[in-house]
């Protein structure tokens, strides 16, 4: 405050200069706009990311960490220290902060619009529409009822009609992006509950924006009621004009952006400029710049590379740096200390109970009317109660337009945090969908079986299009003879669900998540689907491309659940390393190794890990041109028998010759070779080896000319390695992950890749061979990779519990 001629007058803070001359010339960087903004952004990002890390074990969406982080940085916590508040968030810096925050929010709402597919709204069924209507109507009405209580107590000075509408909108919102993220994390998007929640939330999202536009148009101050009507009508005219004018322009751009080629920068720049222009138009109308950006995002065509390119250009900068500023801008307006006394805290409880009751009961009643089971209906009610960024936007607009005072604003922000926080634990507690049982008896969990004529089912997983040629050539080699019931392959594309908006866009493109989406090949632009569809038509293999989208930490659950549902006999996974042009094996991503280990431990069937060195070259080899040599290295044990059974099936292909190399210990030194860290149980080994000899009988005198059997006597592991080198020119090695016998025990030194076992680790070395390697583990219940790799779970081949 400054005093002039004895009269108190409020002085405006002096404008901040953009940049300083530096500390050496006496300038304090915190007195200048740019360095202060940089410090604010870094502080906000640090706090929100740290909170997100702390809340990750609770499976909370990141928006919770961002809202709470903003509150902690504001006057509710750290801001109680006035020195901190005046230095880091001084009043004269707030204009710059709010401008950057709203610019980030503008483009983020454009991304939110990109996530929403208007065509899915047109396909929304009667059930989802009814659920959405009930989930909006009851909480909206209860919000209006609550507003009368608030106006009679802590909000006596606010204008009536706008306050009623703002309260109704705030209680009836469902956060569509946050809901999609929660469903994806809980793997519920493919369940009936997930599908209904997504459809209803999409309708709810659109309705919320319409109601918010109405609330904003009513919140003008000191004007005629006709002004509010003009604002609302102009907003409708803007939306209708965009619907007719904007999509043809975007379709024209999209046609000039073919799949597989970079999107022209001019089109991206023109679109972002259009977003800003739409924001300017809606701000000029009086319904906030965010509406224009959201409408443009909704109207962008979702198919093809154009939408993905837009997301990639915008999301990291906006979501990572600028959007968190909006949460701190909101947090600076939130003062929890404003909630004082028993009355205020009682009103907080009233608002929370009203919000939860209206949303949950409204949704529950509508869902039960369609004869949905009670637990599913209750879970849907909890999910629809999710709040998020849009809720915060509504509250901030209400605060800026003097519709909400400090106390009401703080109460509503805490309500949004609480309702979103409880969603995940409540859904997990109430709704536990039973593991979807496979149709029929899951009998064949391995490739080795008593009836070799039965259908072999393979779940082949891959991370990128680079894996496809080798996998197709492996499938071609595995198809056996036409006399059999055939080969059925489920080709699963493993895609990571990250915190990025494009991941949610990817979920919408795939339409299903968690338990995978079965792709019927309708998308002609999907190169993966096209490749497998072409192979299916050329071969006699039933092949189904599919997609699993999950965080890397839980994607193994998708793989194992899919194998269970589809009764796969073997899961084939790519090794976490790929071969460079110079032949050296280089790590692709360490997370892939974690996935492989988890699948080995939890798989409901046999598992193979493929070390890819270009099996058949970089493209699909037609059946008539296949000419490959496959070598099975047999030491003994269940896994080696599984590898041999797979090799036997491959040998039925007319273009494949199979070499079986059986290693036996030289009688002169039998029993003298000592393994490293092996539990030597003689009776178990004897029982297992007798089973192995029975299994090898048919290979010693093979009926087919394509199978060659050799038995090599070795004294040391070194001699075994020399024998393996003799076959290093083959195209593919088939080995067991946990070989048994004295030679294998001596070779089992500590390895960097225990998931491959001793022999597989040796063959994966770049200096040893140029052949691809398939390391096989036979199904034997739960496997722990921490245990010795040659020690079996189970007592040996003579005591198999599964009926084949």
Coordinates of C-alpha atoms in Angstrom, one line a residue, residues 217-682:
X217 CA -22.3 -17.3 -20.6
X218 CA -24.4 -16.7 -17.4
X219 CA -21.5 -15.5 -15.4
X220 CA -21.1 -12.1 -17.1
X221 CA -21.2 -9.2 -14.6
X222 CA -23.2 -6.0 -14.9
X223 CA -24.7 -6.7 -18.3
X224 CA -28.2 -7.4 -19.7
X225 CA -29.4 -11.0 -19.6
X226 CA -29.5 -10.7 -23.4
X227 CA -25.7 -10.6 -23.4
X228 CA -25.6 -14.1 -21.9
X229 CA -28.0 -15.3 -24.6
X230 CA -25.8 -13.8 -27.3
X231 CA -22.7 -15.4 -25.9
X232 CA -24.4 -18.8 -25.8
X233 CA -25.8 -18.5 -29.3
X234 CA -22.5 -17.3 -30.7
X235 CA -20.8 -20.2 -29.1
X236 CA -23.2 -22.6 -30.8
X237 CA -22.7 -20.9 -34.1
X238 CA -18.9 -21.2 -33.7
X239 CA -19.2 -25.0 -33.1
X240 CA -21.6 -25.5 -36.0
X241 CA -19.4 -23.5 -38.3
X242 CA -16.3 -25.5 -37.3
X243 CA -18.2 -28.8 -37.9
X244 CA -18.9 -27.8 -41.5
X245 CA -15.7 -26.0 -42.4
X246 CA -12.8 -27.6 -40.4
X247 CA -13.1 -31.4 -41.2
X248 CA -12.8 -31.0 -45.0
X249 CA -9.5 -29.1 -44.5
X250 CA -8.1 -31.7 -42.1
X251 CA -9.2 -34.5 -44.5
X252 CA -7.4 -32.7 -47.3
X253 CA -4.2 -32.5 -45.1
X254 CA -4.5 -36.2 -44.0
X255 CA -4.7 -37.4 -47.6
X256 CA -1.3 -35.8 -48.3
X257 CA 0.2 -37.5 -45.3
X258 CA 0.7 -41.2 -46.4
X259 CA 1.5 -43.9 -43.9
X260 CA 5.2 -44.5 -43.3
X261 CA 6.3 -41.0 -44.4
X262 CA 6.9 -38.0 -42.2
X263 CA 4.1 -35.5 -42.0
X264 CA 4.8 -32.1 -43.7
X265 CA 5.8 -29.5 -41.1
X266 CA 3.6 -27.0 -42.9
X267 CA 0.4 -29.0 -42.0
X268 CA 1.4 -29.3 -38.4
X269 CA 2.2 -25.6 -38.1
X270 CA -1.1 -24.7 -39.9
X271 CA -3.1 -26.9 -37.4
X272 CA -1.4 -25.4 -34.3
X273 CA -2.0 -21.9 -35.7
X274 CA -5.7 -22.9 -36.2
X275 CA -5.9 -24.0 -32.6
X276 CA -4.7 -20.6 -31.5
X277 CA -7.1 -18.9 -33.9
X278 CA -10.0 -20.9 -32.6
X279 CA -9.0 -20.1 -29.0
X280 CA -8.9 -16.4 -29.9
X281 CA -12.4 -16.6 -31.5
X282 CA -14.0 -18.3 -28.5
X283 CA -12.3 -15.9 -26.1
X284 CA -13.6 -13.0 -28.1
X285 CA -17.1 -14.5 -27.9
X286 CA -16.7 -14.8 -24.1
X287 CA -16.7 -18.5 -23.5
X288 CA -13.0 -19.0 -22.8
X289 CA -10.2 -19.8 -25.3
X290 CA -10.1 -23.5 -24.2
X291 CA -13.4 -24.3 -26.0
X292 CA -11.9 -23.4 -29.4
X293 CA -8.9 -25.6 -28.9
X294 CA -11.0 -28.5 -27.7
X295 CA -13.4 -28.3 -30.6
X296 CA -10.6 -28.3 -33.2
X297 CA -9.0 -31.4 -31.4
X298 CA -12.3 -33.2 -31.7
X299 CA -12.7 -32.5 -35.4
X300 CA -9.2 -33.8 -36.4
X301 CA -9.5 -37.1 -38.2
X302 CA -8.3 -39.9 -35.9
X303 CA -7.2 -42.4 -38.6
X304 CA -3.8 -42.3 -40.3
X305 CA -0.5 -40.7 -39.2
X306 CA -1.7 -37.1 -39.1
X307 CA -3.3 -37.2 -35.6
X308 CA -0.3 -39.1 -34.2
X309 CA 2.2 -36.6 -35.7
X310 CA 0.3 -33.7 -34.1
X311 CA 0.4 -35.5 -30.7
X312 CA 4.1 -36.2 -31.0
X313 CA 4.9 -32.6 -31.8
X314 CA 2.9 -31.1 -28.9
X315 CA 2.5 -33.5 -26.0
X316 CA 5.9 -33.8 -24.4
X317 CA 6.5 -30.0 -24.1
X318 CA 3.0 -29.2 -23.1
X319 CA 2.2 -32.1 -20.7
X320 CA 5.7 -32.1 -19.2
X321 CA 6.4 -28.4 -18.7
X322 CA 3.5 -26.0 -19.3
X323 CA 0.5 -28.0 -18.1
X324 CA 1.9 -28.4 -14.5
X325 CA 2.0 -24.6 -14.3
X326 CA -1.8 -24.6 -14.5
X327 CA -1.9 -26.8 -11.4
X328 CA 0.3 -24.5 -9.5
X329 CA -1.7 -21.5 -10.8
X330 CA -4.8 -23.3 -9.3
X331 CA -2.9 -24.2 -6.2
X332 CA -2.0 -20.6 -5.5
X333 CA -5.7 -19.8 -5.4
X334 CA -6.4 -22.7 -3.1
X335 CA -6.0 -21.9 0.6
X336 CA -7.1 -24.9 2.8
X337 CA -6.8 -22.6 5.8
X338 CA -9.9 -20.8 4.4
X339 CA -11.9 -23.8 5.6
X340 CA -12.3 -22.8 9.2
X341 CA -14.6 -24.0 11.9
X342 CA -16.9 -26.9 12.2
X343 CA -19.4 -25.4 9.8
X344 CA -16.9 -25.2 6.9
X345 CA -15.6 -28.7 7.5
X346 CA -19.2 -30.0 7.7
X347 CA -19.9 -28.3 4.3
X348 CA -16.8 -30.1 2.9
X349 CA -18.2 -33.4 4.0
X350 CA -21.7 -32.4 2.7
X351 CA -20.2 -31.6 -0.8
X352 CA -18.2 -34.8 -0.9
X353 CA -21.1 -36.9 0.1
X354 CA -23.5 -35.2 -2.3
X355 CA -21.0 -35.5 -5.2
X356 CA -20.4 -39.2 -4.5
X357 CA -24.1 -40.0 -3.8
X358 CA -25.4 -38.2 -6.9
X359 CA -22.9 -39.7 -9.3
X360 CA -22.8 -43.3 -7.9
X361 CA -26.5 -43.7 -7.2
X362 CA -27.6 -42.1 -10.5
X363 CA -25.3 -44.4 -12.4
X364 CA -26.2 -47.4 -10.3
X365 CA -30.0 -46.9 -10.8
X366 CA -29.7 -46.6 -14.6
X367 CA -27.3 -49.5 -14.8
X368 CA -29.5 -51.8 -12.7
X369 CA -32.5 -50.9 -14.9
X370 CA -30.6 -52.7 -17.7
X371 CA -30.3 -55.8 -15.5
X372 CA -26.5 -55.4 -15.1
X373 CA -25.2 -57.4 -12.0
X374 CA -25.0 -55.3 -8.9
X375 CA -21.2 -55.4 -8.4
X376 CA -20.6 -54.4 -12.0
X377 CA -23.2 -51.5 -11.6
X378 CA -21.5 -50.4 -8.4
X379 CA -18.1 -50.5 -10.0
X380 CA -19.4 -48.4 -12.9
X381 CA -20.8 -45.9 -10.4
X382 CA -17.4 -45.5 -8.7
X383 CA -15.6 -45.1 -12.1
X384 CA -18.0 -42.4 -13.3
X385 CA -17.3 -40.5 -10.1
X386 CA -13.8 -39.8 -11.3
X387 CA -12.8 -36.1 -11.5
X388 CA -9.8 -34.5 -13.0
X389 CA -8.4 -31.6 -15.0
X390 CA -11.8 -30.5 -16.5
X391 CA -13.2 -30.2 -12.9
X392 CA -10.3 -28.0 -12.1
X393 CA -10.9 -25.9 -15.2
X394 CA -14.5 -25.4 -14.2
X395 CA -13.6 -24.3 -10.7
X396 CA -10.8 -21.9 -11.8
X397 CA -13.1 -20.2 -14.3
X398 CA -15.7 -19.9 -11.5
X399 CA -13.1 -18.4 -9.2
X400 CA -11.8 -16.0 -11.9
X401 CA -15.4 -14.8 -12.6
X402 CA -16.1 -14.3 -8.9
X403 CA -18.7 -17.0 -8.9
X404 CA -16.8 -19.0 -6.3
X405 CA -15.2 -17.4 -3.2
X406 CA -12.0 -18.7 -1.6
X407 CA -13.7 -21.0 0.9
X408 CA -16.0 -22.6 -1.7
X409 CA -13.2 -23.0 -4.2
X410 CA -11.0 -24.8 -1.6
X411 CA -13.9 -27.1 -0.6
X412 CA -14.5 -28.0 -4.3
X413 CA -10.8 -28.7 -5.1
X414 CA -10.6 -31.0 -2.1
X415 CA -13.8 -32.8 -3.2
X416 CA -12.2 -33.3 -6.7
X417 CA -9.0 -34.8 -5.2
X418 CA -10.9 -37.0 -2.8
X419 CA -13.4 -38.5 -5.3
X420 CA -10.6 -39.3 -7.8
X421 CA -8.3 -40.7 -5.1
X422 CA -10.9 -43.2 -3.9
X423 CA -11.9 -44.5 -7.4
X424 CA -9.1 -47.0 -7.9
X425 CA -9.2 -48.7 -4.4
X426 CA -13.0 -48.8 -4.4
X427 CA -13.2 -50.4 -7.9
X428 CA -10.5 -52.9 -7.0
X429 CA -12.3 -53.8 -3.8
X430 CA -15.8 -54.2 -5.4
X431 CA -15.1 -55.5 -8.9
X432 CA -12.8 -58.4 -9.4
X433 CA -13.6 -59.9 -12.7
X434 CA -12.8 -63.6 -12.6
X435 CA -10.1 -64.7 -15.0
X436 CA -11.9 -65.4 -18.2
X437 CA -11.9 -69.2 -18.6
X438 CA -10.8 -70.7 -21.9
X439 CA -13.5 -72.4 -23.9
X440 CA -13.1 -76.2 -23.3
X441 CA -10.4 -78.0 -21.4
X442 CA -7.0 -76.5 -21.5
X443 CA -5.3 -79.8 -22.3
X444 CA -2.2 -79.2 -24.5
X445 CA 0.1 -76.9 -22.6
X446 CA 3.2 -78.0 -24.4
X447 CA 4.3 -79.0 -27.9
X448 CA 5.3 -82.4 -26.7
X449 CA 2.1 -84.5 -26.6
X450 CA 0.9 -88.1 -27.1
X451 CA -1.3 -87.1 -30.1
X452 CA 1.0 -85.3 -32.5
X453 CA -1.9 -84.8 -35.0
X454 CA -3.8 -82.3 -32.7
X455 CA -3.8 -78.6 -33.4
X456 CA -0.8 -76.6 -32.2
X457 CA -1.6 -73.2 -30.8
X458 CA 1.2 -70.6 -30.7
X459 CA 1.1 -67.1 -29.1
X460 CA 3.9 -65.2 -30.9
X461 CA 4.7 -61.8 -29.3
X462 CA 6.6 -59.0 -31.0
X463 CA 7.5 -55.4 -30.1
X464 CA 7.9 -53.8 -33.5
X465 CA 7.5 -54.4 -37.2
X466 CA 11.2 -55.4 -37.4
X467 CA 10.4 -58.6 -35.6
X468 CA 7.8 -59.7 -38.1
X469 CA 9.8 -61.3 -41.0
X470 CA 11.6 -63.7 -38.6
X471 CA 8.4 -64.6 -36.8
X472 CA 6.6 -65.3 -40.0
X473 CA 9.5 -67.5 -41.2
X474 CA 9.4 -69.3 -37.9
X475 CA 5.6 -69.8 -38.2
X476 CA 6.1 -71.1 -41.8
X477 CA 8.6 -73.6 -40.5
X478 CA 6.3 -74.7 -37.7
X479 CA 3.2 -75.5 -39.7
X480 CA 3.8 -79.2 -40.0
X481 CA 1.9 -81.4 -42.6
X482 CA -1.5 -80.8 -44.0
X483 CA -2.7 -84.1 -42.4
X484 CA -2.7 -82.5 -39.0
X485 CA -5.4 -80.4 -37.5
X486 CA -3.2 -77.5 -38.3
X487 CA -1.5 -74.6 -36.7
X488 CA -3.2 -71.7 -35.1
X489 CA -1.1 -68.6 -34.3
X490 CA -2.1 -65.5 -32.3
X491 CA 0.4 -62.7 -33.2
X492 CA 0.4 -60.3 -30.3
X493 CA 1.8 -56.8 -30.8
X494 CA 3.1 -55.6 -27.4
X495 CA 2.7 -51.9 -27.0
X496 CA 3.6 -49.8 -24.0
X497 CA 0.9 -47.8 -22.2
X498 CA 2.8 -44.7 -20.9
X499 CA 1.7 -41.5 -19.3
X500 CA 1.6 -39.8 -22.7
X501 CA -1.6 -38.7 -24.3
X502 CA -0.7 -40.6 -27.5
X503 CA -0.8 -43.8 -25.5
X504 CA -4.5 -43.2 -24.8
X505 CA -5.0 -42.3 -28.4
X506 CA -3.4 -45.6 -29.2
X507 CA -5.8 -47.4 -26.9
X508 CA -8.7 -45.8 -28.7
X509 CA -7.3 -46.9 -32.1
X510 CA -7.1 -50.4 -30.8
X511 CA -10.5 -50.1 -29.1
X512 CA -9.6 -52.6 -26.5
X513 CA -6.9 -53.0 -23.9
X514 CA -5.8 -55.3 -21.0
X515 CA -7.0 -58.6 -22.4
X516 CA -6.1 -58.0 -26.0
X517 CA -8.1 -56.7 -28.9
X518 CA -8.7 -59.3 -31.6
X519 CA -7.9 -57.6 -34.9
X520 CA -9.9 -58.9 -37.8
X521 CA -7.7 -57.1 -40.3
X522 CA -10.1 -54.3 -41.3
X523 CA -7.5 -51.6 -41.2
X524 CA -5.7 -51.4 -44.6
X525 CA -3.2 -48.9 -43.2
X526 CA -1.9 -51.2 -40.5
X527 CA 1.3 -52.8 -41.9
X528 CA 1.4 -55.5 -39.2
X529 CA -2.1 -56.6 -40.0
X530 CA -1.4 -56.5 -43.8
X531 CA 1.7 -58.6 -43.4
X532 CA 0.0 -61.4 -41.3
X533 CA -3.1 -61.3 -43.5
X534 CA -1.0 -61.8 -46.6
X535 CA 0.8 -64.7 -45.0
X536 CA -2.5 -66.3 -43.8
X537 CA -3.8 -66.3 -47.4
X538 CA -0.6 -67.8 -48.8
X539 CA -0.2 -70.5 -46.2
X540 CA -2.5 -73.0 -44.4
X541 CA -2.1 -71.3 -41.1
X542 CA -4.9 -69.7 -39.1
X543 CA -3.3 -66.5 -37.9
X544 CA -4.9 -63.7 -35.9
X545 CA -3.1 -60.4 -35.3
X546 CA -3.9 -58.8 -31.9
X547 CA -2.7 -55.9 -29.8
X548 CA -1.9 -55.7 -26.0
X549 CA -1.5 -52.2 -24.6
X550 CA -0.3 -52.1 -21.0
X551 CA 2.5 -50.6 -18.9
X552 CA 5.7 -52.7 -19.3
X553 CA 5.5 -53.6 -15.6
X554 CA 2.3 -55.5 -16.1
X555 CA 2.2 -56.5 -19.8
X556 CA 3.3 -60.0 -18.9
X557 CA -0.1 -60.5 -17.3
X558 CA -1.8 -59.7 -20.6
X559 CA 0.5 -62.3 -22.3
X560 CA -0.2 -65.0 -19.8
X561 CA -4.0 -64.3 -19.6
X562 CA -4.2 -64.4 -23.5
X563 CA -2.3 -67.7 -23.6
X564 CA -4.8 -69.1 -21.0
X565 CA -7.8 -67.9 -22.8
X566 CA -6.7 -69.1 -26.2
X567 CA -5.2 -72.4 -24.9
X568 CA -1.8 -71.8 -26.4
X569 CA 0.7 -74.6 -26.2
X570 CA 3.7 -72.3 -26.4
X571 CA 4.4 -68.6 -26.1
X572 CA 7.3 -67.2 -28.2
X573 CA 8.9 -64.0 -27.1
X574 CA 11.7 -61.9 -28.7
X575 CA 15.0 -61.7 -26.9
X576 CA 15.7 -58.3 -25.4
X577 CA 18.7 -57.8 -27.6
X578 CA 18.9 -57.3 -31.4
X579 CA 21.7 -57.9 -33.9
X580 CA 23.5 -54.8 -35.3
X581 CA 24.8 -54.7 -38.8
X582 CA 28.3 -55.7 -37.6
X583 CA 26.9 -58.8 -35.9
X584 CA 27.1 -57.6 -32.3
X585 CA 24.1 -58.2 -30.1
X586 CA 22.8 -54.8 -28.7
X587 CA 20.2 -54.3 -26.0
X588 CA 16.9 -53.0 -27.4
X589 CA 15.2 -52.2 -24.1
X590 CA 16.0 -53.6 -20.7
X591 CA 12.2 -53.6 -19.9
X592 CA 11.8 -56.4 -22.5
X593 CA 14.0 -58.6 -20.4
X594 CA 11.9 -58.0 -17.4
X595 CA 8.8 -59.0 -19.4
X596 CA 10.5 -62.2 -20.6
X597 CA 11.5 -63.2 -17.1
X598 CA 8.0 -62.6 -15.7
X599 CA 6.4 -64.7 -18.5
X600 CA 8.8 -67.5 -17.9
X601 CA 7.7 -67.5 -14.2
X602 CA 4.0 -67.2 -14.7
X603 CA 3.2 -68.7 -18.1
X604 CA 0.4 -71.3 -18.2
X605 CA 2.2 -73.2 -21.0
X606 CA 5.6 -73.7 -22.6
X607 CA 7.7 -70.6 -23.4
X608 CA 10.3 -70.0 -26.1
X609 CA 12.6 -67.0 -26.3
X610 CA 13.9 -66.3 -29.8
X611 CA 17.3 -64.8 -30.3
X612 CA 16.8 -63.3 -33.8
X613 CA 19.7 -63.2 -36.2
X614 CA 17.6 -62.8 -39.3
X615 CA 16.0 -66.3 -39.7
X616 CA 15.3 -66.6 -43.4
X617 CA 16.5 -63.1 -44.2
X618 CA 14.7 -59.8 -43.8
X619 CA 11.5 -60.9 -45.6
X620 CA 9.1 -63.7 -45.7
X621 CA 10.4 -66.8 -47.6
X622 CA 7.7 -68.6 -49.6
X623 CA 7.1 -72.2 -48.7
X624 CA 8.5 -73.5 -52.0
X625 CA 11.8 -71.6 -51.4
X626 CA 12.4 -72.6 -47.8
X627 CA 15.8 -74.4 -47.3
X628 CA 16.9 -74.4 -43.7
X629 CA 18.9 -76.5 -41.4
X630 CA 17.8 -76.7 -37.8
X631 CA 19.9 -78.2 -35.0
X632 CA 18.6 -79.5 -31.7
X633 CA 21.2 -79.8 -29.0
X634 CA 20.0 -82.5 -26.6
X635 CA 21.6 -82.9 -23.1
X636 CA 18.5 -84.3 -21.3
X637 CA 15.6 -83.1 -19.3
X638 CA 12.0 -81.8 -19.9
X639 CA 13.0 -78.6 -21.7
X640 CA 15.3 -80.5 -24.1
X641 CA 12.5 -82.9 -24.9
X642 CA 10.2 -80.0 -25.6
X643 CA 12.8 -78.4 -27.9
X644 CA 13.1 -81.8 -29.7
X645 CA 9.3 -82.2 -30.0
X646 CA 9.2 -78.7 -31.6
X647 CA 12.1 -79.6 -33.9
X648 CA 10.3 -82.8 -35.0
X649 CA 7.3 -80.8 -36.1
X650 CA 9.5 -78.4 -38.1
X651 CA 11.2 -81.4 -39.8
X652 CA 7.9 -82.2 -41.5
X653 CA 8.3 -79.1 -43.7
X654 CA 9.7 -80.2 -47.0
X655 CA 12.4 -77.5 -47.0
X656 CA 13.8 -78.2 -43.6
X657 CA 16.4 -80.7 -42.4
X658 CA 16.7 -81.5 -38.7
X659 CA 20.0 -82.5 -37.0
X660 CA 19.6 -83.9 -33.5
X661 CA 22.9 -83.9 -31.5
X662 CA 22.7 -86.0 -28.3
X663 CA 25.4 -85.4 -25.8
X664 CA 26.4 -88.3 -23.6
X665 CA 29.1 -88.5 -21.0
X666 CA 32.1 -90.6 -21.9
X667 CA 31.8 -93.9 -19.8
X668 CA 35.5 -93.5 -18.7
X669 CA 34.7 -90.4 -16.6
X670 CA 31.0 -90.8 -15.9
X671 CA 30.2 -89.4 -12.4
X672 CA 33.5 -87.4 -12.2
X673 CA 32.3 -84.1 -13.7
X674 CA 31.2 -81.8 -10.9
X675 CA 28.5 -79.2 -11.5
X676 CA 28.7 -75.7 -10.1
X677 CA 25.9 -75.0 -7.5
X678 CA 23.8 -78.0 -8.6
X679 CA 21.6 -80.1 -6.3
X680 CA 22.7 -83.6 -7.5
X681 CA 19.8 -85.9 -6.8
X682 CA 20.8 -89.2 -8.3

